[in-house]
Short mmCIF file of C-alpha atoms in Angstrom, two decimals:
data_model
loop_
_atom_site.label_atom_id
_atom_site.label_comp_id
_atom_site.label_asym_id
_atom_site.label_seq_id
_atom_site.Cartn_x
_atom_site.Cartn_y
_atom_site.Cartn_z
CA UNK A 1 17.59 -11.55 -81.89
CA UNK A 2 17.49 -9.95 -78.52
CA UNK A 3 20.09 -11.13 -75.98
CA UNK A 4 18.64 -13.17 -72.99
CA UNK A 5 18.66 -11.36 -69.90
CA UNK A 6 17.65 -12.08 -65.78
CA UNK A 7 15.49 -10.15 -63.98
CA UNK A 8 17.00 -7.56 -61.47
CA UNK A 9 17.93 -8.91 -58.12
CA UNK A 10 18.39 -12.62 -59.74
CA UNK A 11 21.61 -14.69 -60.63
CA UNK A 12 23.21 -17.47 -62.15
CA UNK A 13 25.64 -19.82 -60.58
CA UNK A 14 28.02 -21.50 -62.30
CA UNK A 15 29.89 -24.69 -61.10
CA UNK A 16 33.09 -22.72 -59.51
CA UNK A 17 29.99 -20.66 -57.51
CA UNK A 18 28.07 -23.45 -56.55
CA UNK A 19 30.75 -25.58 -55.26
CA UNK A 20 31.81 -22.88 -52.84
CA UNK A 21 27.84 -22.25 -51.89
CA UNK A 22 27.74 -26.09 -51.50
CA UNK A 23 30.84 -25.60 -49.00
CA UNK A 24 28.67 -22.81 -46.91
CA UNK A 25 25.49 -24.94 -47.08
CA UNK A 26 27.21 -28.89 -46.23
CA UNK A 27 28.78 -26.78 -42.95
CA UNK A 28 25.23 -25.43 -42.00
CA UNK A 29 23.44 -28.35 -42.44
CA UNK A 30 26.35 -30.32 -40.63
CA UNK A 31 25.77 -27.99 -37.50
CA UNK A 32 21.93 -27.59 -37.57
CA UNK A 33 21.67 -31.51 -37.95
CA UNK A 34 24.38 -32.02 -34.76
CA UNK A 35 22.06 -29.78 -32.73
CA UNK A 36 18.94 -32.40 -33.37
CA UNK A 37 17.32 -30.35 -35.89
CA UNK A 38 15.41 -31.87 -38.79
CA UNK A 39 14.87 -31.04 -42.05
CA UNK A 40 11.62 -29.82 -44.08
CA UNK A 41 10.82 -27.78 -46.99
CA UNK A 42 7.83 -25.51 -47.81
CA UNK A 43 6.30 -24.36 -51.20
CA UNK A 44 7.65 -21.72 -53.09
CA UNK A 45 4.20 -20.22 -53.21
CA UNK A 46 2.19 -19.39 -50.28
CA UNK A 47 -1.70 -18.08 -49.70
CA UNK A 48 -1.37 -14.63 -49.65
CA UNK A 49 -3.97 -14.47 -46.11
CA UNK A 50 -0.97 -16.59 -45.08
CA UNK A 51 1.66 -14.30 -45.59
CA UNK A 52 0.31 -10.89 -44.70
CA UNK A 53 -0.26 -9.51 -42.13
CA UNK A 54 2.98 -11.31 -40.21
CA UNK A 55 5.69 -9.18 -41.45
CA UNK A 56 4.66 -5.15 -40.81
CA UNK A 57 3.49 -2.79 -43.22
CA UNK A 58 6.86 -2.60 -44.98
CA UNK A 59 7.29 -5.92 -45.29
CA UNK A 60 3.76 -6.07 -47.11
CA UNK A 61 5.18 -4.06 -49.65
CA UNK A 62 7.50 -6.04 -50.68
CA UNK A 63 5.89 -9.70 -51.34
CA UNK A 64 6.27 -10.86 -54.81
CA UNK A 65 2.28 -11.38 -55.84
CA UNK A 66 1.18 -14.29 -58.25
CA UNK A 67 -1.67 -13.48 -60.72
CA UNK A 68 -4.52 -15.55 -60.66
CA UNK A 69 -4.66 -18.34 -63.54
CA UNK A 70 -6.78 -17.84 -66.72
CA UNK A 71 -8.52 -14.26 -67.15
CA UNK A 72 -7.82 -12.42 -63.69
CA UNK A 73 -9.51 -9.17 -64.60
CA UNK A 74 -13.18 -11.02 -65.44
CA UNK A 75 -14.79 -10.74 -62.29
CA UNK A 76 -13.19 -7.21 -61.11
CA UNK A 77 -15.20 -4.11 -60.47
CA UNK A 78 -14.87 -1.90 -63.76
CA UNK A 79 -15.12 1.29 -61.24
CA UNK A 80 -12.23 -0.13 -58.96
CA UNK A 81 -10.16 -0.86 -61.81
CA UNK A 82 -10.95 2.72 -63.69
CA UNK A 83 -9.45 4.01 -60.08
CA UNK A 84 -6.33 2.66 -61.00
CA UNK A 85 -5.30 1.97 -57.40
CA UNK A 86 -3.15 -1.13 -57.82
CA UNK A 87 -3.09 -2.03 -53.70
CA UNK A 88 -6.81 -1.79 -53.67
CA UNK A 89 -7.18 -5.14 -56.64
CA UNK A 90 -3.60 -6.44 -55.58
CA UNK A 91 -5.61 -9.17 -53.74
CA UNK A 92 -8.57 -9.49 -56.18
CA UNK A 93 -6.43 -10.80 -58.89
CA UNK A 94 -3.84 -12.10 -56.54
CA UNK A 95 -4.72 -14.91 -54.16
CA UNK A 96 -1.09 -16.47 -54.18
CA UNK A 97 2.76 -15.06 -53.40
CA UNK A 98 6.11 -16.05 -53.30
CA UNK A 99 7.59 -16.78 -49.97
CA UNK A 100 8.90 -13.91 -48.46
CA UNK A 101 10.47 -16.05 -45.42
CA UNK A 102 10.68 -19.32 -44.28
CA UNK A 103 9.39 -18.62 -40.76
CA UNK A 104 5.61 -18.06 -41.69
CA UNK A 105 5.67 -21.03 -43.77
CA UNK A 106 6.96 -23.63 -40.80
CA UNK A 107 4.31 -21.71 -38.95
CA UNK A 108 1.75 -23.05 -41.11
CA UNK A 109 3.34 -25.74 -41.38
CA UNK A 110 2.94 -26.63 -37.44
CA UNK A 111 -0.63 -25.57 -37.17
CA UNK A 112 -1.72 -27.91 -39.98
CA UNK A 113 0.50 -30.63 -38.91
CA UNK A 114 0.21 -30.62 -35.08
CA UNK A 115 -1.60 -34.02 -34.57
CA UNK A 116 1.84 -35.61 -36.11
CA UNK A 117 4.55 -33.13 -34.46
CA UNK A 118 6.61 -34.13 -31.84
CA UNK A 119 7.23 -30.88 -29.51
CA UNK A 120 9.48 -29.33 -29.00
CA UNK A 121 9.95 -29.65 -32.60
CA UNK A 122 13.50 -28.67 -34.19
CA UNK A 123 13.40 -28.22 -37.92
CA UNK A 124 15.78 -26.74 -40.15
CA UNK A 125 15.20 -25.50 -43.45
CA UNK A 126 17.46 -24.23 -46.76
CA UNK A 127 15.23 -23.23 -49.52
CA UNK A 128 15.22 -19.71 -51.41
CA UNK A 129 13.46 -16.57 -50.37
CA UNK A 130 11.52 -13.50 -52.14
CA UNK A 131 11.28 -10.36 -51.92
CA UNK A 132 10.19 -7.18 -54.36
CA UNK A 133 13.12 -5.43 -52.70
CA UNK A 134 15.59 -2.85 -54.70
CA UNK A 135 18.66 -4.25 -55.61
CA UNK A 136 21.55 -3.29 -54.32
CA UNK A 137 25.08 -4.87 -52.97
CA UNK A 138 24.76 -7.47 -50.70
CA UNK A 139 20.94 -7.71 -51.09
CA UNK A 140 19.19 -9.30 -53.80
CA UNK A 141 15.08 -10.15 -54.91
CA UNK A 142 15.79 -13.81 -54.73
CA UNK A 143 18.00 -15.30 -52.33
CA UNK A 144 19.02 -18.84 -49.99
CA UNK A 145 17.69 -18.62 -46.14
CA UNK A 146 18.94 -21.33 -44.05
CA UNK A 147 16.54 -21.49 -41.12
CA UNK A 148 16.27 -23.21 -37.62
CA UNK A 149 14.02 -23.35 -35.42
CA UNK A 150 12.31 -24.54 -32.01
CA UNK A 151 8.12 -24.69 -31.60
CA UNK A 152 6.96 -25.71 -28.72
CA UNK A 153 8.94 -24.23 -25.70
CA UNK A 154 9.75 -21.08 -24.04
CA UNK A 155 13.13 -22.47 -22.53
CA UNK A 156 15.53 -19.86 -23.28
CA UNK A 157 18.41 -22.89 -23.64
CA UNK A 158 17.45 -22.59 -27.29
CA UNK A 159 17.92 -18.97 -27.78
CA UNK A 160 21.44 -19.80 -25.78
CA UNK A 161 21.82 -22.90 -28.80
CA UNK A 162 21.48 -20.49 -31.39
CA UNK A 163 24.55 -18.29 -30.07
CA UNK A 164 26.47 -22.02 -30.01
CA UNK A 165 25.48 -22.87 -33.27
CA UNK A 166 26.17 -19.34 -34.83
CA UNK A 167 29.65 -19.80 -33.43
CA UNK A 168 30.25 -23.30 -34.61
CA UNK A 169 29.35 -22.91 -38.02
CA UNK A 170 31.60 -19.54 -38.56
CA UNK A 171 34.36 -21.03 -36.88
CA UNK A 172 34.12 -24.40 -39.56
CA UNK A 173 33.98 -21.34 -42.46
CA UNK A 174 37.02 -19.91 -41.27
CA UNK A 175 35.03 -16.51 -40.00
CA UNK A 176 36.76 -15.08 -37.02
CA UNK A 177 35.96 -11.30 -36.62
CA UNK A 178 31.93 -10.82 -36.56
CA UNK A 179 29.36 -9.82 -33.58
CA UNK A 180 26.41 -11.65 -32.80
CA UNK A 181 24.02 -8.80 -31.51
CA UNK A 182 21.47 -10.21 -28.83
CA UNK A 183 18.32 -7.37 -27.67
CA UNK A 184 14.84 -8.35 -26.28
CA UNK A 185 11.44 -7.17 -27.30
CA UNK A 186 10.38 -6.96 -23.69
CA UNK A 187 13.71 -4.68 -23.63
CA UNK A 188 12.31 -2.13 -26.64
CA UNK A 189 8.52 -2.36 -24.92
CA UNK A 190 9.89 -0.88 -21.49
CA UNK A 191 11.88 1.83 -23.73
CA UNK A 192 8.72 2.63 -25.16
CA UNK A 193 7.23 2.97 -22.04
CA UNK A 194 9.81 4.67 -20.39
CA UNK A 195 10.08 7.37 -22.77
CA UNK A 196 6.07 7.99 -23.02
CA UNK A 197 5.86 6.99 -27.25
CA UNK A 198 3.22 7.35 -28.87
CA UNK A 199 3.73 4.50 -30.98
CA UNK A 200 5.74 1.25 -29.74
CA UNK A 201 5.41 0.15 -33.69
CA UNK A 202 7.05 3.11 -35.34
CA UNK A 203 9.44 3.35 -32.79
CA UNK A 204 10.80 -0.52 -33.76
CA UNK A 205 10.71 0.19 -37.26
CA UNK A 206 12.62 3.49 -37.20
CA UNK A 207 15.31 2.19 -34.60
CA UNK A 208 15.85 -0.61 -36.60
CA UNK A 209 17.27 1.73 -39.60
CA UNK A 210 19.32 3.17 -36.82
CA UNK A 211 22.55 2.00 -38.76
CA UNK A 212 21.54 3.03 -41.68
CA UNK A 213 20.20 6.80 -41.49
CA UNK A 214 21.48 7.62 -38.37
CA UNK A 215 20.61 9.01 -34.85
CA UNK A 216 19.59 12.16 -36.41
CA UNK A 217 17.48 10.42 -39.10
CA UNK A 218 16.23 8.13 -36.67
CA UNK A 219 15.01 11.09 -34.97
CA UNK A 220 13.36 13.12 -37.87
CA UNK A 221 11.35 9.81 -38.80
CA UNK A 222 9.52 9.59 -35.28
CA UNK A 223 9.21 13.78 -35.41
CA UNK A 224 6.88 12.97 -38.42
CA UNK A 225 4.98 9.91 -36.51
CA UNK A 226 4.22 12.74 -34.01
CA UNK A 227 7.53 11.93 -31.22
CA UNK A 228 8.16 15.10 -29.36
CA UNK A 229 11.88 16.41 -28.53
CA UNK A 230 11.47 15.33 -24.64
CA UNK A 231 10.50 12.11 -25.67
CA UNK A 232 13.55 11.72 -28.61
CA UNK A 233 16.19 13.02 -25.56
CA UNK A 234 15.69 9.95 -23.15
CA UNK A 235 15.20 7.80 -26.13
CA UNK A 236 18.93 8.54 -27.09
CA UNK A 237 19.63 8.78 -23.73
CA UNK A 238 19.29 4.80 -23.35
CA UNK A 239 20.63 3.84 -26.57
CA UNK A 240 24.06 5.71 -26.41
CA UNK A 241 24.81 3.65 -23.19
CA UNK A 242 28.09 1.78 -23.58
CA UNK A 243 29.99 -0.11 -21.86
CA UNK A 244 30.15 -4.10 -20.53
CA UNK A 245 27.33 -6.17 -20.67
CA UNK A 246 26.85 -5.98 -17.04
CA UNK A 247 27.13 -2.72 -17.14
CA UNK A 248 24.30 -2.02 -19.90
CA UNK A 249 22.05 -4.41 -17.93
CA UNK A 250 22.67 -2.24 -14.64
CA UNK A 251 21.97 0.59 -16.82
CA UNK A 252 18.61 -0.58 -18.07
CA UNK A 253 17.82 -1.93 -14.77
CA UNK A 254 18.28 1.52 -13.13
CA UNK A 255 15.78 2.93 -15.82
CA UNK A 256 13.06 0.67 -17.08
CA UNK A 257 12.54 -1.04 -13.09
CA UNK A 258 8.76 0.18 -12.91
CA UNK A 259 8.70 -1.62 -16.97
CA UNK A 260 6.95 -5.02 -16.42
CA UNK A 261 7.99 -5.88 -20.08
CA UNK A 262 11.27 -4.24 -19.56
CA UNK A 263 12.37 -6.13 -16.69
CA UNK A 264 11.53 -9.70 -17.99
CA UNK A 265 13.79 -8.43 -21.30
CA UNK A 266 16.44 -8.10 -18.83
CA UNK A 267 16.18 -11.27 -16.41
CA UNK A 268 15.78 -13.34 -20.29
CA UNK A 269 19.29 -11.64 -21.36
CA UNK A 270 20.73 -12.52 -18.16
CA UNK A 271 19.43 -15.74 -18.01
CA UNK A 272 21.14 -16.66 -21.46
CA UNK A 273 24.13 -15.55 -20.46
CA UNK A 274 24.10 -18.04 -17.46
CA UNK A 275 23.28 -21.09 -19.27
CA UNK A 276 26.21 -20.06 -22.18
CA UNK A 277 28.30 -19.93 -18.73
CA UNK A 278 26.90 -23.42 -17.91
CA UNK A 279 27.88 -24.66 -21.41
CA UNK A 280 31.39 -23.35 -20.94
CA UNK A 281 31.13 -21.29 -23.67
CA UNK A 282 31.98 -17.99 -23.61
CA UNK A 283 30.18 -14.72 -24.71
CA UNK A 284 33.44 -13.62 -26.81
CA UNK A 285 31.47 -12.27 -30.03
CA UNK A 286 28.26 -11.12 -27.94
CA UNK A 287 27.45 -7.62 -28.11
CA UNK A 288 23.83 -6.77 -26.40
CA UNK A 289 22.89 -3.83 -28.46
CA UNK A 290 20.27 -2.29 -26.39
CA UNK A 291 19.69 -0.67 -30.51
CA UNK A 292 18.41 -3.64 -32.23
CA UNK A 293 15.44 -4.07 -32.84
CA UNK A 294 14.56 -5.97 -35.94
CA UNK A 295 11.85 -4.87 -38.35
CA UNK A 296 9.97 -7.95 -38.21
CA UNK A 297 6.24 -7.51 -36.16
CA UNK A 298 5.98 -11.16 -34.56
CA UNK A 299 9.17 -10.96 -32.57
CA UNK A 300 8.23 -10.82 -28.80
CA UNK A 301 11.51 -11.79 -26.60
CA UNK A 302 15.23 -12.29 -27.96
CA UNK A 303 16.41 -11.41 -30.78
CA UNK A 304 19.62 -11.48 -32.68
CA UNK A 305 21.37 -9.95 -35.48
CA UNK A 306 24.62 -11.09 -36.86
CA UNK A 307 27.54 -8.85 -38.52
CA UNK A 308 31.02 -10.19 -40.49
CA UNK A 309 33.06 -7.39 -39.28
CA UNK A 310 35.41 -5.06 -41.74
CA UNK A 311 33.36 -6.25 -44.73
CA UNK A 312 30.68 -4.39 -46.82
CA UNK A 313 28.30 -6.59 -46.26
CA UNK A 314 25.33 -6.22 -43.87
CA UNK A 315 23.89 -8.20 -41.67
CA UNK A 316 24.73 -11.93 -42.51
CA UNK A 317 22.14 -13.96 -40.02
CA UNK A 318 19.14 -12.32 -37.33
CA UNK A 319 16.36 -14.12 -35.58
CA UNK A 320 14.10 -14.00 -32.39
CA UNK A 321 11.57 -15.50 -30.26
CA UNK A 322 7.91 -15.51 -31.43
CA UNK A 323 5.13 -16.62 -29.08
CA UNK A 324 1.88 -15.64 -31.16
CA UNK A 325 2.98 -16.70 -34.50
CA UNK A 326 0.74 -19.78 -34.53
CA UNK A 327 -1.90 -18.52 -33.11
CA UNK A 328 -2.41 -15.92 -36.20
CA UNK A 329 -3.37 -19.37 -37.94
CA UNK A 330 -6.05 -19.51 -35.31
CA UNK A 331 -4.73 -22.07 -33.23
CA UNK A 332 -6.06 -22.83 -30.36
CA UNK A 333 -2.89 -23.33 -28.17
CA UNK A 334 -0.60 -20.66 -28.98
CA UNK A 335 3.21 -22.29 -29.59
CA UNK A 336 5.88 -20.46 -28.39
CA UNK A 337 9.22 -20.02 -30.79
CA UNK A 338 12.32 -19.43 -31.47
CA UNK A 339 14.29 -19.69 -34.87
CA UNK A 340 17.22 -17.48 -36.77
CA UNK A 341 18.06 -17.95 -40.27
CA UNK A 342 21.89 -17.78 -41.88
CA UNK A 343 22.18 -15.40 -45.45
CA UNK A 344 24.15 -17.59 -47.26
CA UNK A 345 24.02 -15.36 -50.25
CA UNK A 346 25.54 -12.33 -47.79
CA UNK A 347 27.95 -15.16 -46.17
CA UNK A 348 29.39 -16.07 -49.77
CA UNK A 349 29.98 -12.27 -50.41
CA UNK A 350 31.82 -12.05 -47.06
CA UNK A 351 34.04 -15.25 -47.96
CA UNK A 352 35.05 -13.93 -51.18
CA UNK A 353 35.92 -10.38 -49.86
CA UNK A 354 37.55 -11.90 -46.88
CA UNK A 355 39.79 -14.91 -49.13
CA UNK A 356 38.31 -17.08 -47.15
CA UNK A 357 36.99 -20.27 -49.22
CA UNK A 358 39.60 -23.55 -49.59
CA UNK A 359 41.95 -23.53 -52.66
CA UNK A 360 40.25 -26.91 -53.65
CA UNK A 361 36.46 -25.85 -52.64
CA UNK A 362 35.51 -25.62 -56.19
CA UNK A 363 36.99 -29.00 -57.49
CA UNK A 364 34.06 -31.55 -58.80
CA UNK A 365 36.81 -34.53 -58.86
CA UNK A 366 39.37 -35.24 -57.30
CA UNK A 367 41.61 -36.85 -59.77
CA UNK A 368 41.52 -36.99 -63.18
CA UNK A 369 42.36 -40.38 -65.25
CA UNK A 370 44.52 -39.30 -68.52
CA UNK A 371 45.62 -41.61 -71.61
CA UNK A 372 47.58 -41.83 -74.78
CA UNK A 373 45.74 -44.20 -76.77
CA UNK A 374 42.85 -46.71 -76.93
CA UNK A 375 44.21 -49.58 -75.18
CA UNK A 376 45.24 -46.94 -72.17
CA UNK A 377 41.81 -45.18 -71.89
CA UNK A 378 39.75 -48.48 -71.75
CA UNK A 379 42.31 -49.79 -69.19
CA UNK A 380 41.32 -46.43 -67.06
CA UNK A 381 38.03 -47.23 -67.06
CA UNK A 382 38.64 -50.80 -64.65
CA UNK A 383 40.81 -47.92 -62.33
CA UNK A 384 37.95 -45.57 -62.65
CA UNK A 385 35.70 -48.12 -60.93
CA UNK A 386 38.11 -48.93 -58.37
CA UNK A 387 38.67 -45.26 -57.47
CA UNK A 388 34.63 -44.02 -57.71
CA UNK A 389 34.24 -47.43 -55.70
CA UNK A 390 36.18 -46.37 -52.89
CA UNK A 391 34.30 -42.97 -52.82
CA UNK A 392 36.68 -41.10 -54.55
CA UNK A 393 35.10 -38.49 -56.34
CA UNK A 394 37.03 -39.07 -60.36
CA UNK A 395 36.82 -38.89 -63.98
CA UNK A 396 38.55 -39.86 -67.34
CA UNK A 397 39.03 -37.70 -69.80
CA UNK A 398 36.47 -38.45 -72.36
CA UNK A 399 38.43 -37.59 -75.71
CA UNK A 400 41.12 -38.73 -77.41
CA UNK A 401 43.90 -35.40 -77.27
CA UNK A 402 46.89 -33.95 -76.61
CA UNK A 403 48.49 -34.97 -72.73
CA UNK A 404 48.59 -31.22 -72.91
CA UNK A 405 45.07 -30.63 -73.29
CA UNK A 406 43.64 -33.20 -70.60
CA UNK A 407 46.45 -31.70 -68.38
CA UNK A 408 45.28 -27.89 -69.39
CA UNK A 409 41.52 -29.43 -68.42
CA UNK A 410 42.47 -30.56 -64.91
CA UNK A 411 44.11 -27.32 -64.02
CA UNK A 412 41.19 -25.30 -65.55
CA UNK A 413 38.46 -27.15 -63.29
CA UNK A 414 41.31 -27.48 -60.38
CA UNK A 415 40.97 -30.86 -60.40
CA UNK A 416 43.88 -31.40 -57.80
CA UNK A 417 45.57 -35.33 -59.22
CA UNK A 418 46.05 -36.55 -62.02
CA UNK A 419 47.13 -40.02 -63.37
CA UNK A 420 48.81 -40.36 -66.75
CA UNK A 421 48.40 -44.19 -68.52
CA UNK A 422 50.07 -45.62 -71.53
CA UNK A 423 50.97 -48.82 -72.89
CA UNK A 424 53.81 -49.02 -70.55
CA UNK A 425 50.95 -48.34 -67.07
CA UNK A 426 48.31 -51.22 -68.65
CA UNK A 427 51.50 -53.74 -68.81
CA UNK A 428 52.85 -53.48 -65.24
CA UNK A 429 50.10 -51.79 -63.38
CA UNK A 430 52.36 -48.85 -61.67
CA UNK A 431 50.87 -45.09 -62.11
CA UNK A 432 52.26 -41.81 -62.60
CA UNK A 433 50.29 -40.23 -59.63
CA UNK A 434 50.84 -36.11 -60.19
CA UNK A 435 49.96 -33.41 -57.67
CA UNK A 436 49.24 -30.68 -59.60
CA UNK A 437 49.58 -28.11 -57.43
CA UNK A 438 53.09 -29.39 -56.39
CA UNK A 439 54.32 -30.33 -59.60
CA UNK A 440 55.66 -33.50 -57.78
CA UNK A 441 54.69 -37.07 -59.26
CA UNK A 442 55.19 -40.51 -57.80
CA UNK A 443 54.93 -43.90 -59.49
CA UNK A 444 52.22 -46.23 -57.26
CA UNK A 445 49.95 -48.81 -57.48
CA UNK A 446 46.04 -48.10 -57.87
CA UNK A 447 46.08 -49.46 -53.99
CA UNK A 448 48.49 -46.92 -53.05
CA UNK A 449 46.89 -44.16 -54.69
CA UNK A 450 43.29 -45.05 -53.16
CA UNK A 451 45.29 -45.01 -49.89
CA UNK A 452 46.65 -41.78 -50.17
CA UNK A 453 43.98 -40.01 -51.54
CA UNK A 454 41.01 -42.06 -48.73
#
């Protein structure tokens, strides 16, 4: 019989895993929930009208397409299926898809649900994510987003919230060297202008692999989408730029100043920067990256990108604003939006490579009840109430072994206490409590022990 197998780009996760993704997503969902953001979920499965058309032409390619139920070649062409051109019948025997993120969906979500939405409306969302992408390191065909976002205002306080938030939740994993990259789409539009393109679309796209390919591939990808030299020059003129923020800004200012787009980009940047100020936060971590640009087509003001430093890992969180996302639903009052999602498959990656996860992040109980006999292991089960009772997270060993063995168990799930019972613990009610990481053990009560371990 044939091994079983998962499909590329898929995983298991086994308990150890999970308890350390559990440790990534409790911290999230602490943070988003602190910030007044509520929480919703989505279908896995989506329309497919409701997912194209929202994420470019590349990111088209790469939804995850559900065949119709039943026979899904009856009512096809016999001429369009002798052409054997798979786009062209994609969406005649396709009508559903996996989601791809979880933007679009809370999009739809909004524009079906606006009668009973309270806006602004914060919602946060942690579900898993599709895409028919190749798999590689660090980026996988199935995969956790953990999404927040703001409909219903163009206040750039949020965009400043997400910076806050970003920082709060890598500073309760333990994450200290990263960049939060901050550009505008207004930004980008007076580039394009500046520099005459021919095409503000394929100039996004191929900046955005800037990191990847390079300046010079950069440049050979907008020679084929018909870029000439004079136009490639000032591009790269503007996006070698270094220095301080302020100084970028003054740079751009200098340049794009008859942009319209341009120079809103720039007074939005500068505004978030002010209200961070106001917050007393500071813009340690901030990097405006006058390169990003972010592959996504229904970004229109900030957006962000977010990068674990001195890791192989890419990009770990990104978002933007979006102010015609609802209205591709054909609402009537177009929402404005702003949202950024954390990777927490490309955050776990990071921890591990870094060290950074608890000793005891994996440990499903705290302490673990051992016994020598009958009379011993029923007595443990009045302590095991008293212990679960007091929300200590415990468990007896089930069988009757070896003290070896139940001791060999708790070190093996890193179950951090122990308590050892006999007929000598049921008489006068005083435990062995062990620390197994120590080595050390004390004799208390079941009092003392919930005391110490509360």
């Amino acid at each position: 019989m044939e091994k079983p197998t998962l499909p590329k780009g898929t995983r298991d996760f086994g308990p150890t895993v999970m308890a350390k993704r559990q440790f990534i997503f409790d911290n999230i969902r602490k943070v988003f929930q602190k910030y007044g953001f509520q929480p919703l979920e989505t279908p896995a499965m989506e329309n497919l009208s409701t997912l194209t058309g929202k994420y470019g032409e590349e990111g088209d390619q790469l939804l995850f397409k559900i065949l119709n139920s039943g026979d899904f070649l009856k009512d096809i062409d016999v001429q369009r299926l002798e052409a054997r051109n798979s786009k062209q019948i994609a969406f005649d025997i396709s009508e559903k898809g996996l989601r791809y993120d979880l933007t679009v969906p809370f999009a739809r979500y909004v524009v079906m649900n606006r009668n009973d939405v309270s806006f602004p409306f914060k919602r946060y969302q942690i579900q898993p994510v599709w895409r028919a992408d190749r798999p590689q390191k660090g980026r996988y065909r199935e995969f956790y987003q953990c999404d927040a976002d703001v409909v219903g205002t163009d206040s750039l306080i949020c965009e400043a919230e997400i910076i806050l938030m970003i920082k709060e939740v890598f500073k309760q994993l333990g994450i200290q060297d990263y960049s939060i990259k901050i550009n505008h789409r207004g930004i980008l539009s007076g580039i394009a202008e500046h520099i005459k393109a021919v095409n503000e679309t394929s100039l996004f796209v191929a900046i955005d692999k800037l990191d990847k390919i390079g300046e010079e591939g950069v440049k050979n990808e907008l020679r084929e989408k018909g870029f000439e030299e004079q136009n490639l020059t000032a591009l790269f003129n503007i996006l070698s730029v270094k220095g301080s923020v302020i100084n970028k800004i003054a740079f751009l200012a200098a340049h794009l100043d008859t942009t319209q787009h341009g120079m809103k980009g720039l007074r939005d940047i500068q505004e978030v920067l002010n209200i961070l100020k106001s917050y007393g936060a500071t813009t340690e971590h901030v990097d405006f990256d006058i390169a990003l640009a972010r592959g996504l087509s229904y970004y229109t003001g900030c957006i962000f990108e977010v990068k674990i430093n001195h890791v192989s890992i890419g990009s770990v969180s990104g978002g933007g604003r979006y102010d015609n996302l609802t209205k591709a639903f054909g609402d009537k009052e177009n929402l404005s939006g702003v949202g950024f999602s954390f990777g927490v498959d490309r955050i776990y990656d990071a921890m591990e490579e870094l060290q950074l996860f608890p000793k005891n992040a994996h440990a499903s109980s705290k302490i673990l009840l051992c016994h020598f006999d009958d009379e011993s292991f029923h007595y443990g089960l009045g302590i095991l109430t008293k212990l679960r009772d007091s929300g200590i997270a415990a468990e007896i060993y089930p069988d009757q072994s070896k003290l070896k063995k139940q001791l060999d168990f708790a070190n093996k799930k890193g179950i951090p206490y122990t308590i050892v019972m006999g007929s000598e613990e049921v008489k006068s009610g005083i435990l062995p409590f062990k620390d197994m990481a120590k080595g050390e053990q004390e004799k208390l009560t079941i009092d003392q022990i919930i005391h110490k371990l509360s």
